[in-house]
Amino acid sequence: MVLENLDNYTNHMAAMRERLEMGIKSTFPWIKVNGHPETRLPNTSSISFRGVEANTIISECTSVAVSAGAACHADRVDVSAVLQAMHIPLEYAMGTIRFSVGRYTSSEDIDQAVDVIRAVVKRLQPTFDKQDSPSNNDKVRLTQFTHGLGCACKLQPDLLEQVLMKIPRPDDERILVGVENSDDAAVFRINENTALVQTVDFFTPIVDDPYQFGAISAANSLSDIYAMGAVPLFALSIVAFPSSRLPISVMHEIMRGAYDKAAEAGIAIIGGHSVDDTEPKFGLAVTGTIHPDRIITNAGACSGDILLLTKPIGTGILTTALKQGLLNNAEIESLVRSMSTLNRDASAAMLIAGAHACTDVTGFGLLGHLLSMMKASNTSANINVDAVPVLGRAYELATGGILPGGTKNNLSFTSKQTSYSNNIPLTMKYLLNDAQTSGGLLISLPEENKMPFINELAKHDQVAAVIGSVLPRQENLIMVGS
Ligand code: CO
Ligand code: CO
Ligand code: CO
């Protein structure tokens, strides 16, 4: 009786596997089904797709039980000895995936899975004629070629902290700003009048338009230079590009957007490095200079200062909504305008107004970057939520559950040292921790210098909001009220 049951299960699973393989084969007759036709396990199917990387397929097949067959451990990308022994050609081996069926897998489950796999593989398949038809350019939605989103795909802050703790601190007195305060850029003294300021930033597409992505990425990379009160000199580009998934004209557009934005900042991109990758990524390494006595770090905030923010928050939530097709054209336009605005004028204004401390607001969110500033300055901050500017429908979308993973990580990270008054809704907590891309400057300056700062910014049609104040250090680094 028991044996008979087992046989039934075995036959059922083999039939389901057969249905899966036939379903995929009907669209892609060129796939390779690996293993011995009779002796292989009844519940697994190892299928090789030509010219498509397994991890990319897996990251897009969210509703199907799959694992990478290219390596024994999914996080390795070399080809396993087993597949080599089976003489699978390399162009197939990197696209080998193991599918599993269970005792209770139904025909409907299989048909659904086949539909998902078909759509994903069709989209990812190298169609080399793409490169000759720039008209395809119009249809490319860049955010569909990435698993994460912009700064939202930053490593979790506590993971980064763990690693940095174990890296030996360099001992060189010419290093004026190093890793110790998680500041924006590194500063290195050349002589008594000049220090070099260097920073690097790159990320996956946060908007669909390649030109806009390039421009935003460049503005974001330059931002760390401006946050130190430095002047940029030149930049190098960092490019990862899936040449088998996208026409090369897309890369050209990304570069053009970055070159134009760099030109607006008065600098040139004079080289760089590019690699073929499964997802597009772009950014700049920017070099600037500053007088060693005039560096504005995140460590100079003083009790009694006011805190100013020069761009609204919510870009992480809004770019997530954009990826899901939830924004209209006007909303996309205002989002792109905010992210591609240089922090140059805000930086110039803070120098005129004698800022004590500054940081730009990016992947760790407003509170994450404020936390670093308060830690480095040995002070605490009071934030008035009602004064914090929010972009577009970010609040409404967050209420509806549109939240990037990075935003959730940020909230749990900052919560340890933040107190919220009882009337602050959870949505607002998410917003304050929303992972930003190319956000504004967060500036700490003496209250009497507020008007000189705001007046200077107004000359460039920009605004700043006073969002809180700096207090002597207390138990919590941040107190959020309304
Ligand atoms: Co920064
Ligand atoms: Co940065
Ligand atoms: Co700084």
PDB file of C-alpha atoms and ligand atoms in Angstrom, residues 177 183-185 224 227-229 295-299 357-360, ligand 3:
ATOM      1  CA  VAL A 177      38.369  63.086   6.375  1.00  0.00           C
ATOM      2  CA  ASP A 183      31.158  61.270   5.761  1.00  0.00           C
ATOM      3  CA  ASP A 184      30.351  61.869   2.115  1.00  0.00           C
ATOM      4  CA  ALA A 185      33.774  62.058   0.549  1.00  0.00           C
ATOM      5  CA  ASP A 224      29.133  64.297  -2.177  1.00  0.00           C
ATOM      6  CA  ALA A 227      28.223  68.352   0.597  1.00  0.00           C
ATOM      7  CA  MET A 228      31.814  68.956   1.743  1.00  0.00           C
ATOM      8  CA  GLY A 229      31.739  72.522   0.411  1.00  0.00           C
ATOM      9  CA  ILE A 295      36.088  71.581   4.873  1.00  0.00           C
ATOM     10  CA  ILE A 296      32.479  71.152   5.925  1.00  0.00           C
ATOM     11  CA  THR A 297      32.065  67.704   7.423  1.00  0.00           C
ATOM     12  CA  ASN A 298      29.093  66.049   9.105  1.00  0.00           C
ATOM     13  CA  ALA A 299      30.899  66.420  12.463  1.00  0.00           C
ATOM     14  CA  ALA A 357      27.992  70.802   9.162  1.00  0.00           C
ATOM     15  CA  CYS A 358      26.519  69.249   6.045  1.00  0.00           C
ATOM     16  CA  THR A 359      25.742  65.942   4.406  1.00  0.00           C
ATOM     17  CA  ASP A 360      23.714  65.032   1.348  1.00  0.00           C
TER      18      ASP A 360
HETATM   19 CO    CO B   3      30.313  66.118   4.433  1.00  0.00          CO
END
